[in-house]
mmCIF file of C-alpha atoms and ligand atoms in Angstrom:
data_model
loop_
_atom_site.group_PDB
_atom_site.id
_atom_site.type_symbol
_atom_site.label_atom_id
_atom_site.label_comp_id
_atom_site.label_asym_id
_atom_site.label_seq_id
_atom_site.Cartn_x
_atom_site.Cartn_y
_atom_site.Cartn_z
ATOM 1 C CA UNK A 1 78.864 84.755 97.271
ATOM 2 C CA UNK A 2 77.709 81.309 95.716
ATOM 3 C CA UNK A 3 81.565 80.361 94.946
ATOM 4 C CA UNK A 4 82.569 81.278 98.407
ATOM 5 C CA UNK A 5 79.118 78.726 99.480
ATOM 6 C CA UNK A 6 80.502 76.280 97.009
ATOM 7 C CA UNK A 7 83.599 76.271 98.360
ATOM 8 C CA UNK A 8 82.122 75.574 101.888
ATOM 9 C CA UNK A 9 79.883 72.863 100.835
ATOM 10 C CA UNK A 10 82.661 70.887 99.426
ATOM 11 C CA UNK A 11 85.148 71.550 102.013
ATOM 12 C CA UNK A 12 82.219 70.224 104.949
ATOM 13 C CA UNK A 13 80.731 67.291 102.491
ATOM 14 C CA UNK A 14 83.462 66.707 99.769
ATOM 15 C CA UNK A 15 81.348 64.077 97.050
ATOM 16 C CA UNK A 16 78.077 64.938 99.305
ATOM 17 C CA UNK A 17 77.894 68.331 97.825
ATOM 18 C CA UNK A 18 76.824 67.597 94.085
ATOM 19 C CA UNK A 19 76.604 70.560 91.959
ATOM 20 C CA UNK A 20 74.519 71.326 88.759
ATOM 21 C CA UNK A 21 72.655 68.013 89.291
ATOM 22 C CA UNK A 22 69.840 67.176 87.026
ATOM 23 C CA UNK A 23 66.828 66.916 88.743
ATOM 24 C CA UNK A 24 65.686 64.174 86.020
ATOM 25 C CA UNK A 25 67.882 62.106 88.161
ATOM 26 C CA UNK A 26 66.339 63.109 91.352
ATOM 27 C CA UNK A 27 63.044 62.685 90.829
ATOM 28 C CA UNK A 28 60.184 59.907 89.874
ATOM 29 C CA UNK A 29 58.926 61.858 87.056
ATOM 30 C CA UNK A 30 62.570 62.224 85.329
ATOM 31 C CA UNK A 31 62.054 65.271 84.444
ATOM 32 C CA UNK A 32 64.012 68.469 85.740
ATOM 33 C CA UNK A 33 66.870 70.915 84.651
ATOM 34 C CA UNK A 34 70.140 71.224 87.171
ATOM 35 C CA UNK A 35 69.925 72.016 90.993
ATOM 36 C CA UNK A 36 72.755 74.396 91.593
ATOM 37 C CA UNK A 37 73.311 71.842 94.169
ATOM 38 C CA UNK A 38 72.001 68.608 96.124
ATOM 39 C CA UNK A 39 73.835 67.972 99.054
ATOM 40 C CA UNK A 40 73.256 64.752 101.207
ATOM 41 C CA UNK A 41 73.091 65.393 105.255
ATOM 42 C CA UNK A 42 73.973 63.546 107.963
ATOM 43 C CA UNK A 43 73.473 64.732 111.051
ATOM 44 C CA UNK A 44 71.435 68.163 112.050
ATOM 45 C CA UNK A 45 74.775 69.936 112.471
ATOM 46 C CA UNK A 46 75.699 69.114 109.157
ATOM 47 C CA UNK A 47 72.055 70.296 107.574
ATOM 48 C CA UNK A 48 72.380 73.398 109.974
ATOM 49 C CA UNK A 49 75.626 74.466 109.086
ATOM 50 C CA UNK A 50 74.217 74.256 105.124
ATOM 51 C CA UNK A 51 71.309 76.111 105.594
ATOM 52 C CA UNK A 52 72.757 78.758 107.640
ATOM 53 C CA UNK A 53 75.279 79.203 104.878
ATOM 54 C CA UNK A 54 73.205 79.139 101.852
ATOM 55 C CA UNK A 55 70.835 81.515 103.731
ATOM 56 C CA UNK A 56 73.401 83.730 104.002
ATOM 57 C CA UNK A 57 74.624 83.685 100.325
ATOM 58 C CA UNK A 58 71.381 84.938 99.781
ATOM 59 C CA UNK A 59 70.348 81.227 97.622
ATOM 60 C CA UNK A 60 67.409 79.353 98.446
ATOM 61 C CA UNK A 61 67.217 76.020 99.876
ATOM 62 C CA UNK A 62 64.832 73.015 100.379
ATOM 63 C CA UNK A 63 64.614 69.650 101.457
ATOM 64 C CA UNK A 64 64.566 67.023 98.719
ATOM 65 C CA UNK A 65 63.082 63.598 99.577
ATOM 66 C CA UNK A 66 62.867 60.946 96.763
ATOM 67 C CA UNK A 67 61.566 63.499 94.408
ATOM 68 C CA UNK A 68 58.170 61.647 94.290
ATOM 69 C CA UNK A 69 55.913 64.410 94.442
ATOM 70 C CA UNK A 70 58.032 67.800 92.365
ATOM 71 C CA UNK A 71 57.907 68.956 89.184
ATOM 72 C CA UNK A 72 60.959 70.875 88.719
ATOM 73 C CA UNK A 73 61.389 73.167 85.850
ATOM 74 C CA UNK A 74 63.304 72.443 82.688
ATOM 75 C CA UNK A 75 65.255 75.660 84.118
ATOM 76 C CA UNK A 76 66.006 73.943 87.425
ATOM 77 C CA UNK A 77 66.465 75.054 91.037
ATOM 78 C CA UNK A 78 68.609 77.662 91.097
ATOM 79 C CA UNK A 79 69.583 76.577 95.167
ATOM 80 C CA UNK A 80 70.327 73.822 96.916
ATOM 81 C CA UNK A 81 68.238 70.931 97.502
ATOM 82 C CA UNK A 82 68.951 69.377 101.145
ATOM 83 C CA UNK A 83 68.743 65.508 101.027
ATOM 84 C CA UNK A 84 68.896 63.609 104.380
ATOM 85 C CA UNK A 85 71.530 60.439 104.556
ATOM 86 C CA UNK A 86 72.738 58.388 107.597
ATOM 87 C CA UNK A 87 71.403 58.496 110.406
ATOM 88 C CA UNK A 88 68.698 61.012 109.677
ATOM 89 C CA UNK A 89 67.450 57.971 107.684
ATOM 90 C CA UNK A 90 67.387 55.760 110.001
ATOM 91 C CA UNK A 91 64.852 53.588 111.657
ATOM 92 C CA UNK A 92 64.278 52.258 115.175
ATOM 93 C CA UNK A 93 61.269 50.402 117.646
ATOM 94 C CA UNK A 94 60.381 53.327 120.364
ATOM 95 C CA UNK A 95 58.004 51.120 122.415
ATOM 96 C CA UNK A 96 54.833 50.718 119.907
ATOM 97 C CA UNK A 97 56.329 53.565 118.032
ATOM 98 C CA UNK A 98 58.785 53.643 115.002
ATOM 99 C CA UNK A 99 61.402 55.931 115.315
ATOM 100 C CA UNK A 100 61.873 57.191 111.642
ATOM 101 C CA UNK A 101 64.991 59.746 110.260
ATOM 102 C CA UNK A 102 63.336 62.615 108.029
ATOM 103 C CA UNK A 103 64.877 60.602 105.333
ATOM 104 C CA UNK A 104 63.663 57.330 105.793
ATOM 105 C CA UNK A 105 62.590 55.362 102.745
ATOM 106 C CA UNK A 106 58.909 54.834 102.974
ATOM 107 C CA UNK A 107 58.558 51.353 101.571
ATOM 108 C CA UNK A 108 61.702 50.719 103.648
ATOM 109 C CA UNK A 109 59.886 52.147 107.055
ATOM 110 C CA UNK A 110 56.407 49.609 105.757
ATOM 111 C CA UNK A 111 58.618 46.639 105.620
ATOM 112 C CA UNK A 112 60.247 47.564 109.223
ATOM 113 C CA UNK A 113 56.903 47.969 110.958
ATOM 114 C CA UNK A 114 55.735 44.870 109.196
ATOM 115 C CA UNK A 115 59.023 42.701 110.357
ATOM 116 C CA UNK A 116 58.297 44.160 113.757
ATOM 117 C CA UNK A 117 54.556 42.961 113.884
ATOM 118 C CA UNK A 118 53.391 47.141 114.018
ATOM 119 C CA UNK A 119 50.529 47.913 112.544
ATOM 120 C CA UNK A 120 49.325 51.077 110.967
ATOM 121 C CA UNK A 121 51.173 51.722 108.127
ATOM 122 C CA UNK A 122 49.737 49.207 105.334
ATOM 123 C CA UNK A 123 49.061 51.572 103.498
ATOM 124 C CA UNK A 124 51.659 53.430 102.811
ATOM 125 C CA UNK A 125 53.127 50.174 100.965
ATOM 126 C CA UNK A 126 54.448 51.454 97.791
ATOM 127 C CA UNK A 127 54.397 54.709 98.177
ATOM 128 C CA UNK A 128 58.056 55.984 96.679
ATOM 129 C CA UNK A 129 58.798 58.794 99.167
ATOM 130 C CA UNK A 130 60.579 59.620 102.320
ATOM 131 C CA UNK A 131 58.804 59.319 106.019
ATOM 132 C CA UNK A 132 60.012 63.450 106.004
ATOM 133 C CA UNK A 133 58.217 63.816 102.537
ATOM 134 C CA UNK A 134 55.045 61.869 103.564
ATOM 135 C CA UNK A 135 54.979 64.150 106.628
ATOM 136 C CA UNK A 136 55.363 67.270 104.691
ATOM 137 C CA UNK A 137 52.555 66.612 102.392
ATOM 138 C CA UNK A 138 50.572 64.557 104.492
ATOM 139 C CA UNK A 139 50.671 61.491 102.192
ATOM 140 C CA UNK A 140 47.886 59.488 102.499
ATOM 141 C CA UNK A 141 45.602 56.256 101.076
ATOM 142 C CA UNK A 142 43.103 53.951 101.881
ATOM 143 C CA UNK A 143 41.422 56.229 104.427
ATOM 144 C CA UNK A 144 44.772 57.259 106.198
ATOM 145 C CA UNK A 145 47.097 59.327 106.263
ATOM 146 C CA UNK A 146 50.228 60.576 108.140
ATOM 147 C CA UNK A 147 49.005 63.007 110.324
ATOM 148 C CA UNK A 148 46.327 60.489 112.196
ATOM 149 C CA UNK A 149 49.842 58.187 112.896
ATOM 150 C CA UNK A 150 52.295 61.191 113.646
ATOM 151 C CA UNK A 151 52.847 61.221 117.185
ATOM 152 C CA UNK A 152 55.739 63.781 117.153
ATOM 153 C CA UNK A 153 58.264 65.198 114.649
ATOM 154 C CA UNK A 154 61.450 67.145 115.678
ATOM 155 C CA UNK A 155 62.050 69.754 113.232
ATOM 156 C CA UNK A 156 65.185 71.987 112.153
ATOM 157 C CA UNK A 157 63.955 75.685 111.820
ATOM 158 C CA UNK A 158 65.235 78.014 109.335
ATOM 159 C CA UNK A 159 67.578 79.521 112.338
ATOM 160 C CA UNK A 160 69.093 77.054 113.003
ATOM 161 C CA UNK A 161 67.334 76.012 116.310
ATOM 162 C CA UNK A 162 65.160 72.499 116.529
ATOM 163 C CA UNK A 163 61.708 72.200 117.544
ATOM 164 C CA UNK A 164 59.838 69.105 119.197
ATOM 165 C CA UNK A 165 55.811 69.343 118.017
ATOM 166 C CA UNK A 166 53.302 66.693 118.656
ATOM 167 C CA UNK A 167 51.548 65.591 116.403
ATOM 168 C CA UNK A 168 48.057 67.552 117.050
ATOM 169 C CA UNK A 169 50.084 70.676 117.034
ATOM 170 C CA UNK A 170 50.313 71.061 113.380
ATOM 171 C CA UNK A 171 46.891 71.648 111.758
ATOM 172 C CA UNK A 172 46.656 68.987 108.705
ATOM 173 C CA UNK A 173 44.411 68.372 105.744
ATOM 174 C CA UNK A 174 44.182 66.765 102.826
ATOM 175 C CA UNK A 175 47.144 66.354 101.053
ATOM 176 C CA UNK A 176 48.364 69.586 103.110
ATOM 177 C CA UNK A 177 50.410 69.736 106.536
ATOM 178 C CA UNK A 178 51.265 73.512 107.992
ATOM 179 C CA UNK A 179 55.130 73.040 108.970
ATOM 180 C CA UNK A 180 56.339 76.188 109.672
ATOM 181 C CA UNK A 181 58.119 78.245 106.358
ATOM 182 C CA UNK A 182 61.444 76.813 105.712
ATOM 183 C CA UNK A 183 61.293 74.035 108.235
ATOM 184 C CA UNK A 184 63.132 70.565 108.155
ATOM 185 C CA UNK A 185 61.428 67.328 109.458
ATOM 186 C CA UNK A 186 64.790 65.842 110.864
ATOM 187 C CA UNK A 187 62.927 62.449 112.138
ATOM 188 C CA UNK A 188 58.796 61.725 113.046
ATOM 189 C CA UNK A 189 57.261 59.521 115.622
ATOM 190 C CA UNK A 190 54.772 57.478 114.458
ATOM 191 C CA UNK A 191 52.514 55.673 116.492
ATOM 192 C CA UNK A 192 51.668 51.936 115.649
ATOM 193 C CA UNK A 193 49.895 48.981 116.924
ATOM 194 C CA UNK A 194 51.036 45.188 117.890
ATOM 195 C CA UNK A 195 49.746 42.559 115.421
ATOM 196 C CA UNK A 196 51.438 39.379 113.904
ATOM 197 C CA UNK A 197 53.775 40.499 111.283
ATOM 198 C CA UNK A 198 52.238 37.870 109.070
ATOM 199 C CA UNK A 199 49.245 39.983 109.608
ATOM 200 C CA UNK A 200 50.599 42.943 108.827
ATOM 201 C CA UNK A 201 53.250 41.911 105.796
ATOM 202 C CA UNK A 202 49.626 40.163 104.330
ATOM 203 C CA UNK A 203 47.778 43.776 104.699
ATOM 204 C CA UNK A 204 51.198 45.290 102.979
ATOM 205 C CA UNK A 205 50.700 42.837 100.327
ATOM 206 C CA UNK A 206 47.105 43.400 99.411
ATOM 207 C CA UNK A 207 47.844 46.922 99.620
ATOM 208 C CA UNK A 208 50.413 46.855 96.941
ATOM 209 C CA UNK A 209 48.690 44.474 94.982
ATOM 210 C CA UNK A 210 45.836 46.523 94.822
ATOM 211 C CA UNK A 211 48.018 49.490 93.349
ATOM 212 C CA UNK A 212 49.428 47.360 90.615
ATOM 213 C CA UNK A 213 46.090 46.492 89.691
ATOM 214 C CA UNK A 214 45.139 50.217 89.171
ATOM 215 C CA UNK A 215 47.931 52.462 88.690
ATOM 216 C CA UNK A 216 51.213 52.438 86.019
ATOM 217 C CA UNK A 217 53.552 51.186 88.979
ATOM 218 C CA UNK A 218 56.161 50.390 86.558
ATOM 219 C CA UNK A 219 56.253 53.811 84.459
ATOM 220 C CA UNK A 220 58.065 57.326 85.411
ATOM 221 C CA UNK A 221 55.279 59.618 87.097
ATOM 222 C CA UNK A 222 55.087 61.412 90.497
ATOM 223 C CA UNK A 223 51.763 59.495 91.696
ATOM 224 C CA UNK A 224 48.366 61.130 91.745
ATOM 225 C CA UNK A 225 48.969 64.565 89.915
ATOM 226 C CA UNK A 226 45.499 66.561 90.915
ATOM 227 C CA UNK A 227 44.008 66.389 94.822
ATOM 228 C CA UNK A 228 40.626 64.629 94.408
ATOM 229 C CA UNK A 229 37.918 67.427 94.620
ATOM 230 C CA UNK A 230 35.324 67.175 97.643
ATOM 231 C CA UNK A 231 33.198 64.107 96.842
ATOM 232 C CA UNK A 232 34.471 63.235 93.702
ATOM 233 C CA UNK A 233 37.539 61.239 92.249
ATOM 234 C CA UNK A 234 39.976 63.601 89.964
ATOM 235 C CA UNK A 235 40.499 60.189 87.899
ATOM 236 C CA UNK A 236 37.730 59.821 87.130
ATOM 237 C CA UNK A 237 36.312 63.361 86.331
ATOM 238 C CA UNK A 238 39.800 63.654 83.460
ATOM 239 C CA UNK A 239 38.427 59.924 82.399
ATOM 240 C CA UNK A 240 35.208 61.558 82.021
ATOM 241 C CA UNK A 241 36.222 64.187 80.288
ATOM 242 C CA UNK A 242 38.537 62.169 77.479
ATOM 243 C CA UNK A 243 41.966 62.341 78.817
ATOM 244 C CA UNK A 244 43.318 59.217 79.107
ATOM 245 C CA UNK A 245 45.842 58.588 76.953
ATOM 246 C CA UNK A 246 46.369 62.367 75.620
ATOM 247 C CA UNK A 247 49.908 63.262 75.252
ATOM 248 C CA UNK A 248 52.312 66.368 74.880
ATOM 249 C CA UNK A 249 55.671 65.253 73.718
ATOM 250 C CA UNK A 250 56.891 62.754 76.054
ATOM 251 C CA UNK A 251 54.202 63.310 78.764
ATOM 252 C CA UNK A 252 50.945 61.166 78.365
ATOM 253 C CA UNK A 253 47.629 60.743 80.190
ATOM 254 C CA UNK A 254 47.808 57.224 81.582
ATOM 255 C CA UNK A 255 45.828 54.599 79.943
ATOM 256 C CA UNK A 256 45.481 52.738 83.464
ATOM 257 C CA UNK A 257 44.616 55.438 85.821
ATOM 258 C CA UNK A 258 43.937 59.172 84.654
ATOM 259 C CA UNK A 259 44.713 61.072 87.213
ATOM 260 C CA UNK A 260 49.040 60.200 86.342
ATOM 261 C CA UNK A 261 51.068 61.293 83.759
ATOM 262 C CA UNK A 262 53.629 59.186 82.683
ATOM 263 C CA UNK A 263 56.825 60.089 81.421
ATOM 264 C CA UNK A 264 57.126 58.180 77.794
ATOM 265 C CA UNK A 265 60.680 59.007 77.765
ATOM 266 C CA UNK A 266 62.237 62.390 77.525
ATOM 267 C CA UNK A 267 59.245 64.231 78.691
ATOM 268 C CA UNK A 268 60.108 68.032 80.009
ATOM 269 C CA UNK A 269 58.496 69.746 82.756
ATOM 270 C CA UNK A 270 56.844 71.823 79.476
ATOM 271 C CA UNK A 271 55.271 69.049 78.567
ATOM 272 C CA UNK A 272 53.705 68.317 81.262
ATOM 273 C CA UNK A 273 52.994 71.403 82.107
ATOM 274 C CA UNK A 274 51.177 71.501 78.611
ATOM 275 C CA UNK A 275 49.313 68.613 79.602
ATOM 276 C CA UNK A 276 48.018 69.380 83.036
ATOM 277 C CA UNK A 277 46.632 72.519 81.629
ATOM 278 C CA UNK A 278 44.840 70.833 78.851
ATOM 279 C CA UNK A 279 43.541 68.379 81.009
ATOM 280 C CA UNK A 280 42.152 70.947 83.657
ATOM 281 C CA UNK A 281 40.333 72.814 80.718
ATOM 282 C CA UNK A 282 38.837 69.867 79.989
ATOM 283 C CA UNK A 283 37.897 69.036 83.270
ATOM 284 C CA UNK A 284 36.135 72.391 83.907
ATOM 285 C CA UNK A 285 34.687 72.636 80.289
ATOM 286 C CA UNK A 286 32.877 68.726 80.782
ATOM 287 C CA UNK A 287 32.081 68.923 84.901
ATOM 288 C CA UNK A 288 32.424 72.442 85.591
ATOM 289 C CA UNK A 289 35.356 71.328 88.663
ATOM 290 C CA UNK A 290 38.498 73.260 88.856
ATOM 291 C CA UNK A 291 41.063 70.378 90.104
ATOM 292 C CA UNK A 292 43.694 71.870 91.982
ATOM 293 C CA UNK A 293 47.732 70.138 91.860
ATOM 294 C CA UNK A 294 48.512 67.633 94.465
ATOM 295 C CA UNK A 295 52.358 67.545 92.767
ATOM 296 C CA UNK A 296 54.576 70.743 93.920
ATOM 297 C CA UNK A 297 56.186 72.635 90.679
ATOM 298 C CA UNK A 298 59.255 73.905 91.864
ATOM 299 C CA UNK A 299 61.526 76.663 89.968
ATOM 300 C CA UNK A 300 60.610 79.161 87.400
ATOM 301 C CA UNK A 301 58.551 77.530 84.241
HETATM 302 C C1 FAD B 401 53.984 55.768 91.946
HETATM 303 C C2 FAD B 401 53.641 56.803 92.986
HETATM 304 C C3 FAD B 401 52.576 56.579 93.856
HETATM 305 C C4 FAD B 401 52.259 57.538 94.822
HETATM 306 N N1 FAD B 401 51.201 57.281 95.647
HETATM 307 C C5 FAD B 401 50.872 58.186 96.593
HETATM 308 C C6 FAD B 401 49.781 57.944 97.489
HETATM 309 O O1 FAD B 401 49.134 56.897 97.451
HETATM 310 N N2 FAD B 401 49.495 58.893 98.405
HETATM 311 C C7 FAD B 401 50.211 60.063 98.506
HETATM 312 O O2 FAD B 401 49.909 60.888 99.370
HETATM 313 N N3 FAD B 401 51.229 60.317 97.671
HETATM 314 C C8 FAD B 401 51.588 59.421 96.720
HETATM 315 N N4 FAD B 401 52.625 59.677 95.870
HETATM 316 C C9 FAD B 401 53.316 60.987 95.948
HETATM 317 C C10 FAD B 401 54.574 61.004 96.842
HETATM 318 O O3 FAD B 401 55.199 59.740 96.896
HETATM 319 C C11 FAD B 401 54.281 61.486 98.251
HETATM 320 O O4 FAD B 401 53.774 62.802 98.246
HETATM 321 C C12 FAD B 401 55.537 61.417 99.127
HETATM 322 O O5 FAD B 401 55.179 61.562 100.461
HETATM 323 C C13 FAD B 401 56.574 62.482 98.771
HETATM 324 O O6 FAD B 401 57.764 62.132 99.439
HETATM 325 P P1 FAD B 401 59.200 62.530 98.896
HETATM 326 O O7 FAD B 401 60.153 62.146 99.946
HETATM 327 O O8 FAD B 401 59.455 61.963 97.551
HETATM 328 O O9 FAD B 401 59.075 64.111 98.825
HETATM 329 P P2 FAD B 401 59.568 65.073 97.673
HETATM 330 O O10 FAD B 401 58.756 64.828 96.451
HETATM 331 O O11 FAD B 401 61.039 65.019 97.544
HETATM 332 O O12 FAD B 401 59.156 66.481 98.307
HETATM 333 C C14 FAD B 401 57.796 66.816 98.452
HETATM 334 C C15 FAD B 401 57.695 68.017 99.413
HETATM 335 O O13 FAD B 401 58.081 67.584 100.714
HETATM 336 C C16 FAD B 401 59.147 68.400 101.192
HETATM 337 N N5 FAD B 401 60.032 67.547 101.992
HETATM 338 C C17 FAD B 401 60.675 66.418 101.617
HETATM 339 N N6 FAD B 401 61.405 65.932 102.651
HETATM 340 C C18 FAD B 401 61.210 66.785 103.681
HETATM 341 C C19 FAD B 401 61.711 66.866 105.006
HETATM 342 N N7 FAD B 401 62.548 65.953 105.517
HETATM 343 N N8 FAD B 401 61.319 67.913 105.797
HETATM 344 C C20 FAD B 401 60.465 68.853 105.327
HETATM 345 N N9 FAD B 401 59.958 68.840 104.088
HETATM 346 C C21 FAD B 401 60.321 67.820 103.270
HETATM 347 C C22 FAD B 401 59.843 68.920 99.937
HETATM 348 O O14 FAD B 401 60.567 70.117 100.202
HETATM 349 C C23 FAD B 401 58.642 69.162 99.051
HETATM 350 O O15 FAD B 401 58.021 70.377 99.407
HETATM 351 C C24 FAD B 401 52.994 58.736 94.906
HETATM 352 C C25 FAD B 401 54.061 58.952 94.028
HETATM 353 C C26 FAD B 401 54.389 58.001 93.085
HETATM 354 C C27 FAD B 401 55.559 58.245 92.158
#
């Protein structure tokens, strides 16, 4: 079954359909065995005919942003990871709204709003995802998030068919966004206010400065690794409790801002496996909190 879906995938994508792919090379953390495959979409057709086809060779699929927010197992995905290219990337003015493609870069979509003089998105500066990853896990700082700017997505579902929700239709929390199972966002709606784009490239700026100043920017990690627990700040409960800078093999505690691991170079998803369950013993030994994984591990351990 998966040579006859191999053979499809390169005869509808040719060099789009990459097969046993590292996912160290496809994610933030670099760290990740092999995808059976990544493929790169680029139009819905395209991502239908995929997932209609891998779905019926009985392999699983998902959609694959930057990688900004997985852990993937040092075994690796054994399906195929659905990447969006073209113009399912794209970005456009709708009115006060940006138009964005599923697989928009973020910091690409900030700068656009912010050449545009549309305000709302700030803080999302630096952020390394996709506008269909941000969506999907509701990604969120400085008292936002996307859900309060999503004014409509259009979604693939699993069947093939696509699906035009607004915004308030999808129940969303923190960190958390109910798409329905085996959904793709193919492009959101967000909605944005007119200011001066000096205004708003000044508010990007502070916003990323502000990051630099507190977080490893310039290491390999996949952001915030535990959700912040009701009241409380999951940096600084792991600070409390004598993390920072504890390491398993290549994967270390950082010495800036506890709540991310860095990859030191040749971590595996072991390691920091290793290391996010030492750290949540600690956690729970010194505060009594159980902090719960804002990163997604994905494949068998
Ligand atoms: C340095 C750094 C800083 C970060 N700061 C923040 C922060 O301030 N706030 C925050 O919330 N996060 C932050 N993150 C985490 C991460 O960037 C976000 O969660 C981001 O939105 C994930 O986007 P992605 O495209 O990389 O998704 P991926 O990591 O590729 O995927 C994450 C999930 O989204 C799903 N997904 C991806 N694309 C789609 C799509 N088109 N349709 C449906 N599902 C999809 C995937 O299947 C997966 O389940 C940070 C990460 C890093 C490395």
């Amino acid at each position: 079954m998966s040579a006859e879906l191999k053979r499809l995938l390169q005869d509808s994508l040719g060099e789009r359909a990459k097969f046993d792919q590292p996912m160290s090379v496809h994610t933030t953390w670099g760290v990740g065995g092999p995808a059976w495959c990544v493929c790169q979409v680029a139009s819905q057709e395209e991502a239908a005919l995929v997932i209609k086809a891998t779905r019926q060779a009985g392999l699983p699929w998902m959609p694959l942003g930057r990688g900004s927010n997985l852990l993937v197992s040092d075994a690796g995905y054994p399906g195929v990871m659905l990447r969006l290219a073209g113009e399912l990337a794209s970005l456009r003015r709708q009115g006060d709204c940006l138009w964005a493609g599923g697989g928009a870069h973020l910091p690409a979509a900030v700068k656009f709003a912010a050449r545009l003089g549309l305000a709302g998105l700030e803080w999302a500066a630096g952020i390394p995802g996709t506008v269909g990853g941000a969506v999907a896990t509701n990604a969120g700082a400085l008292d936002s998030d996307m859900s309060r700017l999503t004014r409509g997505i259009t979604l693939l579902l699993a069947e093939g068919e696509t699906a035009r929700l607004e915004g308030a239709q999808l129940p969303a929390g923190y960190r958390q966004r109910s798409l329905p199972r085996e959904s793709l966002v193919l492009a959101a709606l967000l909605a944005l206010q007119e200011d001066r784009p000096e205004a708003v490239g000044l508010r990007c700026d502070q916003a990323l400065a502000r990051r630099r100043r507190s977080q490893p920017t310039g290491a390999a990690s996949a952001g915030s690794v535990f959700k912040n627990p009701p009241g409380d700040y999951a940096g600084r409960l792991i600070e409390a409790a004598g993390c920072k800078g504890l390491t398993v093999g290549g994967a270390q505690v950082s010495a800036k801002h506890a709540n991310f691991i860095v990859n030191r170079g040749g971590a595996t998803a072991r390691d920091v496996l290793a290391l996010m369950r030492e750290v949540r013993q600690r956690v729970l030994k010194s505060s009594g909190v159980e902090l719960e994984p804002e990163v997604e591990v994905v494949g068998h351990a």
